[in-house]
Amino acid sequence: MTTYKSSQDWIAGIASQGVVTIGDPRLKAPTAAVDVIGEVEALLDEMVARLRALNGAGLAAPQIGASVKAVVVEVRKTDVFPDRPEHPLTQMVNPVILRHSEELVTDWEGCFSVPGLMGLVPRHQHIQVSYLDESGNTVTNDFHGYAARVVQHEVDHLAGVEFLNRMPSMDSITTVANYLTHHRP
């Protein structure tokens, strides 16, 4: 588990991984569907490496400057979220959310592209997603709980949507340091 001495160290780690941050037009640019999985194999490998270096749960291609429909998700326990349920590495190309539960759960989210800030975001508790896996196979998968939250967050990036856009109120926005001190369960 990676531990940072301060939120400034965490932000420096994000910058060192070349993550595109809020305000950069690449985060809002349209993303293209991938026709041939071989076109993004190296990109997926790079995304997994950066996700793990940052000790995160998800990363979308636009966050590293690539305007294609690709996301990687791997939920592991971290110092910020030590109790979250784990989910194995899932690489998704051209993901489409087919169905979602009516039930919404509001919880804290952060984002590498919005470094140092967190906010309360409502998300569907369960979703069903169709995508191409890293081998080019069409997969339909169900995601629940925290994994569903991460997938929705990353798929939003493919449409130029940041978690801040999903917050019903900016009243809950806080720094990572304040989250750790005052809001973490």
C-alpha atoms as a printed R data frame, in Angstrom:
    type eleno elety resid chain resno       x       y       z
1   ATOM     1    CA   MET     A     1   0.000   0.000   0.000
2   ATOM     2    CA   THR     A     2   1.458   3.372  -1.048
3   ATOM     3    CA   THR     A     3   1.447   5.998   1.671
4   ATOM     4    CA   TYR     A     4   2.033   9.688   1.000
5   ATOM     5    CA   LYS     A     5   3.346  12.008   3.709
6   ATOM     6    CA   SER     A     6   1.003  14.799   2.649
7   ATOM     7    CA   SER     A     7  -1.606  15.704   0.072
8   ATOM     8    CA   GLN     A     8   1.130  17.747  -1.638
9   ATOM     9    CA   ASP     A     9   3.172  14.538  -2.067
10  ATOM    10    CA   TRP     A    10   0.085  12.868  -3.548
11  ATOM    11    CA   ILE     A    11  -0.409  15.740  -6.015
12  ATOM    12    CA   ALA     A    12   3.287  15.602  -6.968
13  ATOM    13    CA   GLY     A    13   2.880  11.872  -7.639
14  ATOM    14    CA   ILE     A    14  -0.013  12.591  -9.992
15  ATOM    15    CA   ALA     A    15   2.012  15.193 -11.880
16  ATOM    16    CA   SER     A    16   4.947  12.790 -12.195
17  ATOM    17    CA   GLN     A    17   2.655  10.269 -13.940
18  ATOM    18    CA   GLY     A    18   1.635  12.803 -16.590
19  ATOM    19    CA   VAL     A    19  -2.043  12.905 -15.666
20  ATOM    20    CA   VAL     A    20  -4.095  15.526 -17.514
21  ATOM    21    CA   THR     A    21  -5.778  17.809 -14.970
22  ATOM    22    CA   ILE     A    22  -8.964  19.867 -14.843
23  ATOM    23    CA   GLY     A    23  -8.975  22.813 -17.224
24  ATOM    24    CA   ASP     A    24  -6.993  20.980 -19.908
25  ATOM    25    CA   PRO     A    25  -9.194  20.797 -23.043
26  ATOM    26    CA   ARG     A    26  -8.152  17.168 -23.642
27  ATOM    27    CA   LEU     A    27 -10.448  16.140 -20.774
28  ATOM    28    CA   LYS     A    28 -13.447  17.555 -22.651
29  ATOM    29    CA   ALA     A    29 -12.425  16.425 -26.166
30  ATOM    30    CA   PRO     A    30 -14.601  13.815 -27.902
31  ATOM    31    CA   THR     A    31 -13.266  10.273 -27.631
32  ATOM    32    CA   ALA     A    32 -13.150   7.885 -30.574
33  ATOM    33    CA   ALA     A    33 -14.310   4.284 -30.580
34  ATOM    34    CA   VAL     A    34 -11.577   1.700 -31.131
35  ATOM    35    CA   ASP     A    35 -12.007  -0.524 -34.203
36  ATOM    36    CA   VAL     A    36  -8.992  -2.812 -33.761
37  ATOM    37    CA   ILE     A    37  -7.918  -3.848 -30.259
38  ATOM    38    CA   GLY     A    38  -4.275  -3.976 -31.373
39  ATOM    39    CA   GLU     A    39  -4.401  -0.198 -31.798
40  ATOM    40    CA   VAL     A    40  -4.684   0.265 -28.032
41  ATOM    41    CA   GLU     A    41  -2.720  -2.659 -26.538
42  ATOM    42    CA   ALA     A    42   0.256  -0.470 -25.638
43  ATOM    43    CA   LEU     A    43  -2.069   2.255 -24.343
44  ATOM    44    CA   LEU     A    44  -3.864  -0.216 -22.055
45  ATOM    45    CA   ASP     A    45  -0.523  -1.452 -20.705
46  ATOM    46    CA   GLU     A    46   0.535   2.146 -20.042
47  ATOM    47    CA   MET     A    47  -2.763   2.915 -18.334
48  ATOM    48    CA   VAL     A    48  -2.429  -0.102 -16.034
49  ATOM    49    CA   ALA     A    49   1.147   0.879 -15.150
50  ATOM    50    CA   ARG     A    50   0.127   4.457 -14.323
51  ATOM    51    CA   LEU     A    51  -2.949   3.339 -12.372
52  ATOM    52    CA   ARG     A    52  -0.815   1.074 -10.210
53  ATOM    53    CA   ALA     A    53   1.931   3.686  -9.784
54  ATOM    54    CA   LEU     A    54  -0.718   6.111  -8.533
55  ATOM    55    CA   ASN     A    55  -2.364   3.469  -6.330
56  ATOM    56    CA   GLY     A    56  -5.740   4.315  -7.827
57  ATOM    57    CA   ALA     A    57  -8.933   2.453  -8.634
58  ATOM    58    CA   GLY     A    58  -9.549   3.608 -12.200
59  ATOM    59    CA   LEU     A    59  -8.081   5.564 -15.091
60  ATOM    60    CA   ALA     A    60  -9.554   6.681 -18.417
61  ATOM    61    CA   ALA     A    61  -7.578   7.259 -21.617
62  ATOM    62    CA   PRO     A    62  -8.338  11.022 -21.750
63  ATOM    63    CA   GLN     A    63  -6.637  11.379 -18.359
64  ATOM    64    CA   ILE     A    64  -3.336  10.527 -20.011
65  ATOM    65    CA   GLY     A    65  -4.029  12.540 -23.151
66  ATOM    66    CA   ALA     A    66  -5.458   9.801 -25.409
67  ATOM    67    CA   SER     A    67  -8.842  10.592 -26.972
68  ATOM    68    CA   VAL     A    68 -10.078   7.017 -27.283
69  ATOM    69    CA   LYS     A    69 -12.738   5.020 -25.455
70  ATOM    70    CA   ALA     A    70 -10.636   2.983 -23.035
71  ATOM    71    CA   VAL     A    71 -10.671   2.631 -19.247
72  ATOM    72    CA   VAL     A    72  -8.934   0.432 -16.709
73  ATOM    73    CA   VAL     A    73 -10.329  -0.439 -13.286
74  ATOM    74    CA   GLU     A    74  -8.607  -2.257 -10.437
75  ATOM    75    CA   VAL     A    75  -9.929  -1.716  -6.943
76  ATOM    76    CA   ARG     A    76  -7.399  -2.388  -4.213
77  ATOM    77    CA   LYS     A    77  -7.194  -1.334  -0.597
78  ATOM    78    CA   THR     A    78  -5.267   1.924  -0.114
79  ATOM    79    CA   ASP     A    79  -4.346   4.248   2.724
80  ATOM    80    CA   VAL     A    80  -7.244   6.558   1.763
81  ATOM    81    CA   PHE     A    81  -9.766   3.689   1.325
82  ATOM    82    CA   PRO     A    82  -8.526   0.775   3.482
83  ATOM    83    CA   ASP     A    83 -11.933  -0.924   3.770
84  ATOM    84    CA   ARG     A    84 -13.220  -0.892   0.208
85  ATOM    85    CA   PRO     A    85 -13.988  -4.239  -1.458
86  ATOM    86    CA   GLU     A    86 -11.399  -5.245  -4.018
87  ATOM    87    CA   HIS     A    87 -12.119  -5.815  -7.721
88  ATOM    88    CA   PRO     A    88  -9.670  -7.451 -10.148
89  ATOM    89    CA   LEU     A    89  -8.052  -5.603 -13.040
90  ATOM    90    CA   THR     A    90 -10.594  -5.004 -15.796
91  ATOM    91    CA   GLN     A    91  -9.570  -3.366 -19.079
92  ATOM    92    CA   MET     A    92 -12.490  -1.961 -21.061
93  ATOM    93    CA   VAL     A    93 -12.457  -0.679 -24.633
94  ATOM    94    CA   ASN     A    94 -15.577   1.041 -26.000
95  ATOM    95    CA   PRO     A    95 -17.504   0.549 -22.731
96  ATOM    96    CA   VAL     A    96 -21.253   1.153 -22.802
97  ATOM    97    CA   ILE     A    97 -23.461   1.099 -19.723
98  ATOM    98    CA   LEU     A    98 -26.429  -1.027 -20.804
99  ATOM    99    CA   ARG     A    99 -28.464  -1.011 -17.605
100 ATOM   100    CA   HIS     A   100 -28.352   0.488 -14.164
101 ATOM   101    CA   SER     A   101 -30.258   0.132 -10.943
102 ATOM   102    CA   GLU     A   102 -32.681   2.824  -9.919
103 ATOM   103    CA   GLU     A   103 -30.982   2.835  -6.534
104 ATOM   104    CA   LEU     A   104 -28.478   5.654  -6.135
105 ATOM   105    CA   VAL     A   105 -25.824   5.732  -3.441
106 ATOM   106    CA   THR     A   106 -24.058   8.967  -2.550
107 ATOM   107    CA   ASP     A   107 -20.431   8.591  -1.518
108 ATOM   108    CA   TRP     A   108 -17.089  10.353  -1.636
109 ATOM   109    CA   GLU     A   109 -15.108  10.495  -4.881
110 ATOM   110    CA   GLY     A   110 -11.796  11.941  -5.900
111 ATOM   111    CA   CYS     A   111 -10.029  12.033  -9.233
112 ATOM   112    CA   PHE     A   112  -6.459  12.166 -10.485
113 ATOM   113    CA   SER     A   113  -7.584  14.904 -12.885
114 ATOM   114    CA   VAL     A   114  -8.930  17.000  -9.999
115 ATOM   115    CA   PRO     A   115  -5.967  16.563  -7.644
116 ATOM   116    CA   GLY     A   116  -6.397  17.208  -3.963
117 ATOM   117    CA   LEU     A   117 -10.204  17.516  -3.950
118 ATOM   118    CA   MET     A   118 -13.071  15.168  -3.115
119 ATOM   119    CA   GLY     A   119 -16.842  15.479  -3.121
120 ATOM   120    CA   LEU     A   120 -20.079  13.585  -2.571
121 ATOM   121    CA   VAL     A   121 -21.447  12.076  -5.791
122 ATOM   122    CA   PRO     A   122 -24.598   9.993  -6.319
123 ATOM   123    CA   ARG     A   123 -24.048   6.882  -8.488
124 ATOM   124    CA   HIS     A   124 -26.074   3.835  -9.446
125 ATOM   125    CA   GLN     A   125 -25.482   0.926  -7.057
126 ATOM   126    CA   HIS     A   126 -25.485  -1.688  -9.848
127 ATOM   127    CA   ILE     A   127 -24.644  -1.391 -13.550
128 ATOM   128    CA   GLN     A   128 -24.268  -3.719 -16.524
129 ATOM   129    CA   VAL     A   129 -21.544  -2.808 -19.018
130 ATOM   130    CA   SER     A   130 -20.667  -4.121 -22.475
131 ATOM   131    CA   TYR     A   131 -17.080  -3.655 -23.694
132 ATOM   132    CA   LEU     A   132 -14.182  -5.218 -25.540
133 ATOM   133    CA   ASP     A   133 -11.610  -6.784 -23.238
134 ATOM   134    CA   GLU     A   134  -7.854  -6.614 -23.795
135 ATOM   135    CA   SER     A   135  -8.078  -9.624 -26.145
136 ATOM   136    CA   GLY     A   136 -10.801  -8.054 -28.290
137 ATOM   137    CA   ASN     A   137 -13.614 -10.231 -26.937
138 ATOM   138    CA   THR     A   138 -17.022  -8.670 -26.377
139 ATOM   139    CA   VAL     A   139 -17.861  -8.950 -22.687
140 ATOM   140    CA   THR     A   140 -20.967  -8.041 -20.722
141 ATOM   141    CA   ASN     A   141 -20.260  -7.659 -17.033
142 ATOM   142    CA   ASP     A   142 -22.203  -6.612 -13.953
143 ATOM   143    CA   PHE     A   143 -20.585  -4.263 -11.449
144 ATOM   144    CA   HIS     A   144 -21.868  -3.580  -7.945
145 ATOM   145    CA   GLY     A   145 -21.108  -1.150  -5.155
146 ATOM   146    CA   TYR     A   146 -17.751   0.569  -5.220
147 ATOM   147    CA   ALA     A   147 -16.652  -1.109  -8.478
148 ATOM   148    CA   ALA     A   148 -19.842   0.210 -10.146
149 ATOM   149    CA   ARG     A   149 -18.995   3.688  -8.855
150 ATOM   150    CA   VAL     A   150 -15.477   3.531 -10.307
151 ATOM   151    CA   VAL     A   151 -16.677   2.271 -13.702
152 ATOM   152    CA   GLN     A   152 -19.305   5.044 -13.912
153 ATOM   153    CA   HIS     A   153 -16.670   7.642 -12.977
154 ATOM   154    CA   GLU     A   154 -14.252   6.414 -15.663
155 ATOM   155    CA   VAL     A   155 -16.923   6.046 -18.370
156 ATOM   156    CA   ASP     A   156 -17.942   9.643 -17.589
157 ATOM   157    CA   HIS     A   157 -14.413  10.742 -18.541
158 ATOM   158    CA   LEU     A   158 -14.982   9.308 -22.027
159 ATOM   159    CA   ALA     A   159 -17.848  11.805 -22.411
160 ATOM   160    CA   GLY     A   160 -15.885  14.742 -20.986
161 ATOM   161    CA   VAL     A   161 -17.694  14.606 -17.635
162 ATOM   162    CA   GLU     A   162 -15.816  15.076 -14.352
163 ATOM   163    CA   PHE     A   163 -17.108  14.047 -10.932
164 ATOM   164    CA   LEU     A   164 -17.621  17.729 -10.109
165 ATOM   165    CA   ASN     A   165 -20.298  17.816 -12.837
166 ATOM   166    CA   ARG     A   166 -22.179  14.992 -11.066
167 ATOM   167    CA   MET     A   167 -22.214  16.624  -7.635
168 ATOM   168    CA   PRO     A   168 -25.716  17.912  -6.797
169 ATOM   169    CA   SER     A   169 -24.121  20.593  -4.620
170 ATOM   170    CA   MET     A   170 -20.622  21.975  -4.287
171 ATOM   171    CA   ASP     A   171 -21.216  22.244  -0.530
172 ATOM   172    CA   SER     A   172 -19.592  18.846   0.056
173 ATOM   173    CA   ILE     A   173 -16.346  19.576  -1.783
174 ATOM   174    CA   THR     A   174 -13.323  19.139   0.466
175 ATOM   175    CA   THR     A   175  -9.597  18.576   0.292
176 ATOM   176    CA   VAL     A   176  -8.173  15.079   0.576
177 ATOM   177    CA   ALA     A   177  -6.528  16.138   3.856
178 ATOM   178    CA   ASN     A   178  -9.872  17.283   5.300
179 ATOM   179    CA   TYR     A   179 -11.576  14.117   4.052
180 ATOM   180    CA   LEU     A   180  -8.997  12.006   5.878
181 ATOM   181    CA   THR     A   181  -9.377  14.059   9.063
182 ATOM   182    CA   HIS     A   182 -13.122  14.733   9.163
183 ATOM   183    CA   HIS     A   183 -15.083  12.523   6.768
184 ATOM   184    CA   ARG     A   184 -13.476   9.118   6.372
185 ATOM   185    CA   PRO     A   185 -15.526   6.396   8.086
